[in-house]
Short mmCIF file of C-alpha atoms and ligand atoms in Angstrom, two decimals:
data_model
loop_
_atom_site.label_atom_id
_atom_site.label_comp_id
_atom_site.label_asym_id
_atom_site.label_seq_id
_atom_site.Cartn_x
_atom_site.Cartn_y
_atom_site.Cartn_z
CA MET G 1158 85.55 127.46 66.16
CA ALA G 1159 86.50 124.92 63.49
CA LYS G 1160 86.59 121.33 64.73
CA LEU G 1161 89.60 119.14 64.01
CA TRP G 1162 87.09 116.52 62.83
CA GLY G 1163 84.74 118.98 61.09
CA GLY G 1164 85.06 117.68 57.51
CA ARG G 1165 81.97 115.48 57.35
CA PHE G 1166 79.74 117.88 59.31
CA THR G 1167 77.41 120.57 58.00
CA LYS G 1168 76.10 121.96 61.28
CA ASN G 1169 77.69 123.39 64.41
CA THR G 1170 77.69 121.32 67.57
CA ASN G 1171 74.82 121.96 69.97
CA GLU G 1172 76.14 123.96 72.91
CA LEU G 1173 75.02 121.46 75.55
CA VAL G 1174 76.54 118.65 73.55
CA GLU G 1175 79.79 120.53 73.42
CA GLN G 1176 79.77 120.81 77.19
CA MET G 1177 78.80 117.23 77.85
CA ASN G 1178 81.25 115.87 75.33
CA ALA G 1179 84.24 117.83 76.56
CA SER G 1180 86.73 116.30 78.94
CA ILE G 1181 89.21 119.17 78.91
CA THR G 1182 87.95 120.43 82.29
CA PHE G 1183 89.49 117.35 83.88
CA ASP G 1184 91.80 115.62 81.40
CA GLN G 1185 94.09 118.67 81.38
CA LYS G 1186 95.76 116.74 84.22
CA LEU G 1187 97.29 114.67 81.43
CA LEU G 1188 99.13 117.65 79.92
CA ASP G 1189 102.67 116.46 80.75
CA GLU G 1190 101.98 112.91 79.59
CA ASP G 1191 100.31 114.05 76.38
CA ILE G 1192 103.26 116.23 75.43
CA GLN G 1193 105.73 113.50 76.38
CA GLY G 1194 103.82 110.93 74.30
CA SER G 1195 103.60 113.25 71.30
CA ILE G 1196 107.32 113.97 71.37
CA ALA G 1197 108.12 110.26 71.41
CA HIS G 1198 105.62 109.69 68.61
CA VAL G 1199 107.03 112.37 66.33
CA ASN G 1200 110.62 111.25 67.01
CA MET G 1201 109.58 107.83 65.80
CA LEU G 1202 107.72 109.24 62.76
CA ALA G 1203 110.91 111.01 61.70
CA ARG G 1204 113.12 108.00 62.32
CA CYS G 1205 110.80 105.87 60.20
CA GLY G 1206 110.74 108.45 57.41
CA ILE G 1207 107.03 109.21 57.86
CA VAL G 1208 107.75 112.89 58.50
CA THR G 1209 111.03 114.70 57.75
CA GLU G 1210 113.60 115.54 60.41
CA GLY G 1211 112.84 119.22 59.80
CA GLU G 1212 109.11 118.72 60.36
CA SER G 1213 109.78 116.70 63.48
CA GLU G 1214 112.03 119.43 64.89
CA LYS G 1215 109.39 122.06 64.21
CA ILE G 1216 106.67 120.00 65.82
CA LYS G 1217 108.73 119.19 68.92
CA ASP G 1218 109.76 122.77 69.29
CA GLY G 1219 106.13 123.83 68.99
CA LEU G 1220 104.98 121.22 71.51
CA LYS G 1221 107.49 122.49 74.05
CA LYS G 1222 106.34 126.06 73.51
CA VAL G 1223 102.69 125.08 73.89
CA HIS G 1224 103.57 123.21 77.07
CA GLN G 1225 105.38 126.22 78.44
CA LYS G 1226 102.63 128.65 77.46
CA LEU G 1227 99.94 126.47 79.05
CA ASN G 1228 101.94 126.23 82.26
CA ASP G 1229 102.49 129.99 82.29
CA GLY G 1230 98.84 130.68 81.56
CA GLU G 1231 99.71 132.52 78.33
CA VAL G 1232 97.25 130.42 76.36
CA SER G 1233 94.20 128.60 77.62
CA TYR G 1234 92.12 125.53 76.93
CA SER G 1235 88.83 125.68 75.14
CA ILE G 1236 85.78 123.47 75.57
CA ALA G 1237 85.26 123.61 71.80
CA HIS G 1238 88.41 121.55 71.38
CA GLU G 1239 86.94 118.87 73.60
CA ASP G 1240 89.92 117.25 75.25
CA ILE G 1241 93.59 117.65 76.08
CA HIS G 1242 94.69 115.97 72.86
CA MET G 1243 92.80 118.25 70.49
CA ASN G 1244 93.47 121.35 72.56
CA ILE G 1245 97.19 120.73 72.27
CA GLU G 1246 96.96 120.01 68.57
CA SER G 1247 95.01 123.19 67.97
CA LEU G 1248 97.43 125.27 70.05
CA LEU G 1249 100.28 123.66 68.16
CA HIS G 1250 98.67 124.78 64.94
CA ASP G 1251 98.49 128.34 66.29
CA GLU G 1252 102.16 128.07 67.15
CA ILE G 1253 103.70 126.49 64.04
CA GLY G 1254 101.03 126.50 61.35
CA PRO G 1255 99.85 123.63 59.10
CA VAL G 1256 102.84 121.35 59.77
CA ALA G 1257 101.16 120.74 63.15
CA GLY G 1258 98.68 118.61 61.22
CA LYS G 1259 101.38 115.97 60.62
CA LEU G 1260 101.69 115.07 64.30
CA HIS G 1261 98.58 112.91 64.31
CA THR G 1262 99.82 110.72 61.45
CA ALA G 1263 99.62 107.00 62.33
CA ARG G 1264 97.92 107.75 65.61
CA SER G 1265 94.39 108.03 66.97
CA ARG G 1266 93.13 109.65 70.12
CA ASN G 1267 92.21 106.14 71.19
CA ASP G 1268 95.77 104.87 71.46
CA GLN G 1269 96.92 108.35 72.48
CA VAL G 1270 94.62 108.69 75.49
CA ALA G 1271 95.39 105.15 76.62
CA THR G 1272 99.11 105.94 76.42
CA ASP G 1273 98.64 109.11 78.47
CA MET G 1274 96.74 107.19 81.14
CA HIS G 1275 99.40 104.49 81.36
CA LEU G 1276 102.13 107.12 81.71
CA TYR G 1277 100.15 109.04 84.30
CA LEU G 1278 99.31 106.05 86.45
CA LYS G 1279 102.84 104.71 86.36
CA LYS G 1280 104.18 108.00 87.71
CA GLN G 1281 101.45 108.27 90.35
CA VAL G 1282 101.71 104.68 91.57
CA GLN G 1283 105.45 105.08 92.01
CA HIS G 1284 104.88 108.28 93.94
CA LEU G 1285 102.20 106.68 96.12
CA MET G 1286 104.52 103.78 96.88
CA GLY G 1287 107.08 106.24 98.24
CA LEU G 1288 104.42 107.88 100.42
CA LEU G 1289 103.21 104.51 101.68
CA LYS G 1290 106.73 103.69 102.68
CA SER G 1291 106.97 106.84 104.77
CA VAL G 1292 103.81 105.75 106.60
CA GLN G 1293 105.47 102.39 107.26
CA GLU G 1294 108.53 104.22 108.56
CA ALA G 1295 106.37 106.25 110.92
CA ILE G 1296 104.78 103.04 112.21
CA VAL G 1297 108.16 101.41 112.77
CA LYS G 1298 109.42 104.51 114.56
CA GLN G 1299 106.45 104.59 116.96
CA ALA G 1300 106.54 100.83 117.41
CA SER G 1301 110.23 100.82 118.29
CA GLU G 1302 109.45 103.11 121.22
CA HIS G 1303 106.60 100.96 122.49
CA VAL G 1304 107.76 97.37 122.58
CA ASN G 1305 107.23 97.38 126.35
CA THR G 1306 104.04 99.42 126.32
CA ILE G 1307 101.15 97.14 127.14
CA LEU G 1308 97.50 97.68 126.35
CA PRO G 1309 94.44 95.46 126.12
CA GLY G 1310 94.08 93.64 122.83
CA TYR G 1311 90.45 93.33 121.73
CA THR G 1312 88.23 90.85 120.00
CA HIS G 1313 84.57 91.86 119.51
CA LEU G 1314 85.80 95.17 120.95
CA GLN G 1315 85.88 93.36 124.29
CA ARG G 1316 89.12 93.09 126.23
CA ALA G 1317 90.78 89.86 125.12
CA GLN G 1318 94.47 89.57 126.00
CA PRO G 1319 97.14 92.14 126.77
CA VAL G 1320 99.44 92.95 123.87
CA SER G 1321 102.46 95.09 123.21
CA PHE G 1322 101.46 98.42 121.64
CA ALA G 1323 104.29 97.91 119.14
CA HIS G 1324 102.69 94.61 118.13
CA HIS G 1325 99.35 96.33 117.58
CA LEU G 1326 100.93 99.07 115.44
CA LEU G 1327 103.03 96.63 113.46
CA ALA G 1328 99.90 94.78 112.35
CA TYR G 1329 99.36 97.83 110.14
CA PHE G 1330 102.93 97.73 108.90
CA TRP G 1331 102.19 94.32 107.36
CA MET G 1332 98.88 95.43 105.87
CA PHE G 1333 100.65 98.35 104.21
CA GLN G 1334 103.43 96.03 103.08
CA ARG G 1335 100.87 93.94 101.20
CA ASP G 1336 99.42 97.13 99.71
CA LEU G 1337 102.88 98.11 98.57
CA GLU G 1338 103.51 94.70 97.03
CA ARG G 1339 100.19 94.85 95.21
CA MET G 1340 101.05 98.26 93.80
CA ALA G 1341 104.51 97.15 92.74
CA ASP G 1342 103.01 94.15 90.99
CA SER G 1343 100.43 96.30 89.22
CA LEU G 1344 103.23 98.24 87.52
CA LYS G 1345 103.72 95.20 85.28
CA ARG G 1346 100.28 95.80 83.82
CA ILE G 1347 100.50 99.58 83.85
CA ASN G 1348 103.83 99.80 82.11
CA ILE G 1349 102.64 98.60 78.69
CA LEU G 1350 102.50 100.75 75.56
CA PRO G 1351 99.19 101.08 73.67
CA LEU G 1352 100.45 103.63 71.09
CA GLY G 1353 100.65 102.15 67.62
CA ALA G 1354 97.26 100.50 67.96
CA GLY G 1355 95.73 103.37 66.00
CA ALA G 1356 92.00 103.77 66.34
CA ILE G 1357 91.39 100.02 66.60
CA ALA G 1358 93.25 97.92 64.05
CA GLY G 1359 96.78 99.29 63.75
CA THR G 1360 98.12 101.62 61.07
CA THR G 1361 99.09 101.54 57.41
CA PHE G 1362 102.32 103.44 58.15
CA PRO G 1363 105.65 101.67 58.80
CA ILE G 1364 105.89 102.72 62.47
CA ASP G 1365 108.30 101.40 65.11
CA ARG G 1366 106.48 100.70 68.37
CA GLU G 1367 109.62 99.40 70.06
CA MET G 1368 111.27 102.75 69.61
CA VAL G 1369 108.34 104.58 71.22
CA ALA G 1370 108.21 102.06 74.07
CA GLU G 1371 111.90 102.54 74.71
CA GLU G 1372 111.71 106.33 74.70
CA LEU G 1373 108.71 106.38 77.06
CA GLY G 1374 110.17 103.74 79.38
CA PHE G 1375 107.54 101.05 78.77
CA ASP G 1376 108.61 97.48 79.48
CA ALA G 1377 106.17 95.93 77.03
CA ILE G 1378 103.85 96.68 74.10
CA TYR G 1379 100.23 95.59 73.78
CA PRO G 1380 100.31 92.69 71.32
CA ASN G 1381 96.68 93.29 70.25
CA SER G 1382 95.55 96.68 68.97
CA MET G 1383 91.92 96.08 69.95
CA ASP G 1384 92.89 95.24 73.50
CA ALA G 1385 95.31 98.19 73.57
CA VAL G 1386 92.64 100.82 72.93
CA SER G 1387 89.90 99.31 75.08
CA ASP G 1388 91.80 97.97 78.08
CA ARG G 1389 91.04 99.82 81.28
CA ASP G 1390 91.86 96.89 83.59
CA PHE G 1391 94.95 98.68 84.78
CA ILE G 1392 92.77 101.48 86.15
CA VAL G 1393 90.25 99.08 87.70
CA GLU G 1394 93.17 97.29 89.30
CA PHE G 1395 94.58 100.54 90.63
CA LEU G 1396 91.19 101.46 92.09
CA SER G 1397 90.92 98.01 93.70
CA HIS G 1398 94.32 98.30 95.30
CA ALA G 1399 93.49 101.84 96.36
CA SER G 1400 90.26 100.59 97.95
CA ILE G 1401 92.06 97.92 99.94
CA LEU G 1402 94.64 100.45 101.05
CA MET G 1403 91.93 102.93 102.07
CA MET G 1404 90.19 100.15 103.99
CA HIS G 1405 93.40 99.66 105.99
CA ILE G 1406 93.79 103.39 106.53
CA SER G 1407 90.17 103.54 107.63
CA ARG G 1408 90.58 100.76 110.19
CA LEU G 1409 93.65 102.44 111.63
CA SER G 1410 91.78 105.74 111.70
CA GLU G 1411 88.89 104.12 113.54
CA GLU G 1412 91.29 102.89 116.20
CA LEU G 1413 92.83 106.35 116.59
CA ILE G 1414 89.35 107.79 117.01
CA ILE G 1415 88.42 105.23 119.64
CA TRP G 1416 91.76 105.49 121.42
CA SER G 1417 91.58 109.26 121.64
CA SER G 1418 88.05 109.26 123.09
CA GLN G 1419 87.50 110.31 126.69
CA GLU G 1420 86.47 106.73 127.43
CA PHE G 1421 89.78 105.22 126.30
CA GLN G 1422 92.39 107.97 126.52
CA PHE G 1423 95.07 105.69 125.11
CA VAL G 1424 96.48 108.26 122.71
CA GLU G 1425 96.26 111.97 122.21
CA LEU G 1426 96.60 113.27 118.69
CA ASP G 1427 98.74 116.34 118.31
CA ASP G 1428 96.85 119.65 118.30
CA ALA G 1429 98.13 120.26 114.78
CA PHE G 1430 96.06 117.31 113.57
CA CYS G 1431 92.81 118.11 115.37
CA THR G 1432 90.20 120.81 115.22
CA GLY G 1433 87.87 122.41 117.69
CA SER G 1434 84.12 122.80 117.90
CA SER G 1435 82.57 126.16 117.02
CA MET G 1436 80.10 125.73 119.86
CA MET G 1437 81.63 123.51 122.57
CA PRO G 1438 84.87 125.05 123.81
CA GLN G 1439 86.16 121.89 125.52
CA LYS G 1440 86.26 119.80 122.36
CA LYS G 1441 89.25 118.54 120.46
CA ASN G 1442 87.96 116.53 117.54
CA PRO G 1443 89.85 113.83 115.61
CA ASP G 1444 88.65 115.21 112.27
CA ILE G 1445 91.59 113.93 110.29
CA PRO G 1446 91.16 110.24 111.08
CA GLU G 1447 87.43 110.75 110.62
CA LEU G 1448 88.02 112.22 107.17
CA LEU G 1449 90.37 109.41 106.26
CA ARG G 1450 87.65 106.96 107.30
CA GLY G 1451 85.07 109.00 105.40
CA LYS G 1452 87.10 109.36 102.21
CA THR G 1453 87.33 105.58 101.98
CA GLY G 1454 83.74 105.68 100.72
CA ARG G 1455 84.49 107.79 97.70
CA VAL G 1456 87.40 105.59 96.67
CA TYR G 1457 85.18 102.47 96.84
CA GLY G 1458 82.64 104.47 94.85
CA HIS G 1459 85.14 105.16 92.08
CA LEU G 1460 85.95 101.45 91.86
CA MET G 1461 82.27 100.51 91.59
CA GLY G 1462 81.71 103.35 89.14
CA LEU G 1463 84.37 102.25 86.69
CA LEU G 1464 83.50 98.55 86.94
CA THR G 1465 79.92 99.46 86.15
CA THR G 1466 80.88 101.78 83.29
CA LEU G 1467 82.94 99.07 81.65
CA LYS G 1468 80.79 96.02 82.18
CA GLY G 1469 78.62 96.18 79.09
CA LEU G 1470 80.99 97.77 76.61
CA PRO G 1471 81.58 96.01 73.31
CA LEU G 1472 85.07 96.25 71.86
CA THR G 1473 86.74 98.59 71.35
CA TYR G 1474 86.75 102.25 72.37
CA ASN G 1475 83.40 103.71 73.39
CA LYS G 1476 82.90 107.24 74.61
CA ASP G 1477 81.71 105.80 77.94
CA MET G 1478 85.39 105.25 78.61
CA GLN G 1479 85.99 108.95 78.97
CA GLU G 1480 84.36 108.40 82.37
CA ASP G 1481 87.46 106.50 83.49
CA LYS G 1482 89.33 109.67 84.37
CA GLU G 1483 87.72 111.67 87.13
CA GLY G 1484 87.50 108.74 89.55
CA MET G 1485 91.10 107.85 88.86
CA PHE G 1486 92.34 111.41 89.39
CA ASP G 1487 90.27 111.78 92.53
CA THR G 1488 91.57 108.49 93.89
CA VAL G 1489 95.18 109.50 93.22
CA GLU G 1490 94.61 112.84 94.93
CA THR G 1491 92.70 111.34 97.86
CA LEU G 1492 95.35 108.71 98.49
CA THR G 1493 98.19 111.19 98.14
CA MET G 1494 96.66 113.46 100.73
CA ALA G 1495 95.73 110.58 103.02
CA LEU G 1496 99.23 109.12 103.06
CA GLU G 1497 100.90 112.52 103.37
CA VAL G 1498 98.88 113.37 106.47
CA LEU G 1499 98.96 109.93 108.05
CA ALA G 1500 102.72 109.71 108.54
CA PRO G 1501 103.19 112.91 110.58
CA MET G 1502 99.96 112.29 112.48
CA LEU G 1503 101.26 108.90 113.65
CA LEU G 1504 104.68 110.30 114.48
CA THR G 1505 103.35 113.14 116.60
CA MET G 1506 100.61 111.36 118.54
CA GLU G 1507 101.17 111.03 122.25
CA VAL G 1508 100.91 107.48 123.53
CA LYS G 1509 99.46 107.39 127.03
CA LYS G 1510 101.33 104.37 128.34
CA GLU G 1511 100.12 104.71 131.91
CA ASN G 1512 96.44 104.73 130.90
CA MET G 1513 97.01 101.70 128.74
CA TYR G 1514 98.73 99.93 131.60
CA GLN G 1515 96.02 100.79 134.09
CA ALA G 1516 93.47 99.35 131.69
CA VAL G 1517 95.16 95.96 131.53
CA ARG G 1518 96.15 95.99 135.17
CA ASN G 1519 92.52 96.17 136.22
CA ASP G 1520 90.78 94.00 133.67
CA TYR G 1521 90.39 90.26 133.22
CA SER G 1522 92.46 89.96 130.08
CA ASN G 1523 94.87 87.71 131.99
CA ALA G 1524 92.15 85.08 132.55
CA THR G 1525 93.54 82.80 129.83
CA ASP G 1526 96.82 82.82 131.72
CA LEU G 1527 95.16 81.70 134.94
CA ALA G 1528 93.63 78.82 132.99
CA ASP G 1529 96.99 77.99 131.35
CA TYR G 1530 98.61 78.11 134.81
CA LEU G 1531 96.16 75.49 136.08
CA VAL G 1532 96.81 73.37 132.99
CA ARG G 1533 100.54 73.47 133.72
CA LYS G 1534 99.72 72.21 137.22
CA GLY G 1535 97.88 69.25 135.74
CA THR G 1536 94.25 70.41 135.34
CA PRO G 1537 92.69 69.52 131.95
CA PHE G 1538 92.15 72.74 129.91
CA ARG G 1539 88.35 72.46 129.74
CA GLU G 1540 88.17 72.14 133.55
CA ALA G 1541 90.70 74.96 134.00
CA HIS G 1542 88.51 77.14 131.76
CA GLU G 1543 85.47 76.44 133.95
CA ILE G 1544 87.37 77.13 137.19
CA THR G 1545 88.77 80.37 135.79
CA GLY G 1546 85.34 81.48 134.62
CA LYS G 1547 84.04 81.04 138.17
CA ALA G 1548 87.01 82.88 139.63
CA VAL G 1549 86.42 85.78 137.21
CA LEU G 1550 82.73 85.92 138.11
CA TYR G 1551 83.64 85.97 141.81
CA ALA G 1552 86.25 88.72 141.25
CA ILE G 1553 83.79 90.84 139.28
CA GLN G 1554 81.30 90.56 142.13
CA LYS G 1555 83.99 91.61 144.62
CA GLN G 1556 85.13 94.39 142.27
CA LYS G 1557 88.66 93.04 142.30
CA SER G 1558 91.07 92.04 139.57
CA LEU G 1559 92.51 88.51 139.41
CA LEU G 1560 95.80 89.93 140.72
CA ASP G 1561 93.99 91.23 143.80
CA LEU G 1562 92.46 87.91 144.88
CA SER G 1563 94.16 86.35 147.90
CA LEU G 1564 95.40 82.76 147.90
CA GLU G 1565 92.54 81.88 150.29
CA GLU G 1566 90.08 83.23 147.78
CA TYR G 1567 91.75 81.16 145.01
CA TYR G 1568 91.52 77.98 147.12
CA GLN G 1569 87.73 78.16 146.81
CA PHE G 1570 88.21 77.33 143.13
CA SER G 1571 91.34 75.20 143.04
CA ASN G 1572 93.88 74.04 145.59
CA LEU G 1573 96.56 73.93 142.87
CA VAL G 1574 96.93 77.70 142.98
CA ASP G 1575 100.11 78.80 144.69
CA ASN G 1576 102.08 81.97 145.35
CA ASP G 1577 103.63 81.86 141.88
CA ILE G 1578 100.19 82.63 140.37
CA TYR G 1579 100.74 86.38 140.81
CA ALA G 1580 103.86 86.49 138.68
CA ALA G 1581 102.14 84.34 136.05
CA ILE G 1582 99.22 86.71 135.55
CA GLU G 1583 101.12 89.99 135.76
CA PRO G 1584 100.48 91.88 132.47
CA GLU G 1585 104.21 91.97 131.51
CA GLN G 1586 104.44 88.23 132.07
CA VAL G 1587 101.21 87.57 130.20
CA VAL G 1588 102.66 89.38 127.20
CA ALA G 1589 106.13 87.83 127.57
CA ALA G 1590 104.66 84.34 127.73
CA ARG G 1591 103.30 84.55 124.15
CA ASN G 1592 106.71 83.90 122.77
CA ASN G 1593 106.00 81.86 119.68
CA MET G 1594 106.83 83.26 116.27
CA GLY G 1595 104.39 86.06 115.43
CA GLY G 1596 103.34 86.35 119.08
CA THR G 1597 103.23 89.51 121.14
CA SER G 1598 106.11 88.81 123.52
CA GLN G 1599 108.64 91.60 123.75
CA GLU G 1600 111.28 89.25 122.33
CA GLN G 1601 109.16 88.33 119.29
CA VAL G 1602 108.10 91.93 118.70
CA LYS G 1603 111.76 92.96 118.59
CA LYS G 1604 112.35 90.30 115.94
CA GLN G 1605 109.34 91.57 114.04
CA LEU G 1606 110.71 95.11 114.19
CA GLU G 1607 114.00 93.88 112.77
CA MET G 1608 112.14 92.24 109.88
CA ALA G 1609 110.20 95.43 109.23
CA GLU G 1610 113.35 97.55 109.32
CA GLN G 1611 115.08 95.17 106.96
CA ILE G 1612 112.20 95.43 104.50
CA LEU G 1613 112.32 99.23 104.66
CA ASN G 1614 116.06 99.24 104.01
CA GLU G 1615 115.96 96.59 101.30
CA ASP G 1616 114.09 98.50 98.66
CA GLY G 1617 116.08 101.63 99.32
N1 LIG Q 2091 88.59 112.46 75.47
C1 LIG Q 2091 88.55 111.11 75.01
C2 LIG Q 2091 88.58 110.18 76.19
O1 LIG Q 2091 89.06 110.55 77.19
C3 LIG Q 2091 89.70 110.82 74.12
C4 LIG Q 2091 89.46 109.68 73.19
C5 LIG Q 2091 88.43 110.08 72.20
N2 LIG Q 2091 88.31 109.12 71.15
C6 LIG Q 2091 87.28 109.15 70.30
N3 LIG Q 2091 87.26 108.27 69.37
N4 LIG Q 2091 86.32 110.02 70.42
O2 LIG Q 2091 88.15 109.04 76.14
#
């Protein structure tokens, strides 16, 4: 098959080289963007008198037909035409004849591919932001039902202090809010037009980049053609934000896995989100959170991969940069699936309030409150800490909780303890007492929920 760049060659391409060089197997994902970019380009060429209106109409018509035929499977891609750009141009030639050759005037694949990637990522980031928001909505929905549900809060995975389950869930709302803000901010750097940079230095034709930017919805135009064709920061940035987001999803998944274990039994994931074991009939495995945790690795891998690919590249375009695509596509697809599954999984999980309550009722996570109680009665905190430590040790030995110790037993440690101690170290009270802004008290958590709801409503 004749190559679009065959003029200066006397031999056919080696077959392995053809395979290695081709990106059509994966960059066909840029079909819509490539067509869209070409239509904007040829509109501009006509407006600037670089091609005639008649030629432009023919080319646009042909592009739409090629688009349609590719979608319907009437024509197919060929490795010999290397990538999406040359496949489309060659199919366009089949469709409308030699006038197809005018489309590439004042353009290079270097500014073309960059434009496609910018268009693609803009669309995908906006879509991912919508999905992320539905995860936040699921969190708020669950949280609003569990303001008064109390479970142990952990540090070092050791019981620390009781917290409201809503408070625990909402921690993830704020992580995802930062992810969303990062993505929104990244659109500033994604929504810039490279087209018009040519291969590296610009073009000799009197083109109008503003017109193309306007038609494609770009807010800005790369001011430097060399930067325009070699910038892949916007993809690195996307992969970084995706990695942070996956890290959050992975931490949440880890908690769901722990919470649904036999040892915790704090939540039960819906059957629709679990799978069984082929050998052990009793098992219900949390495969989905495990996969979300597992898939985090590949997203980090794509970030490291692209950073490494780019680090030694001299300006401007180098073929190495063709390697920017698969990791980006895979990250988009991984994140899309992750967010799509996360929202309904969170909404349908059963929260085992009673088990959570029993856990805090019988642990020592109210010890800080015994110490604070003694402080309020005049004991210096350091001394109160020591007394409480001894009381806890005693209780552990007696296999009792602090709530189960009698006043007589408390007197061994401090004569300041009175009947009001029991109310002070009741789990509900322990939670309610942390009533500063950002604390876990039911009152503060309700305020937090209002803030979260307001944020969800704000940006529509
Ligand atoms: N398939 C190429 C890529 O994705 C398109 C750009 C090719 N440019 C070139 N000068 N060979 O990077």
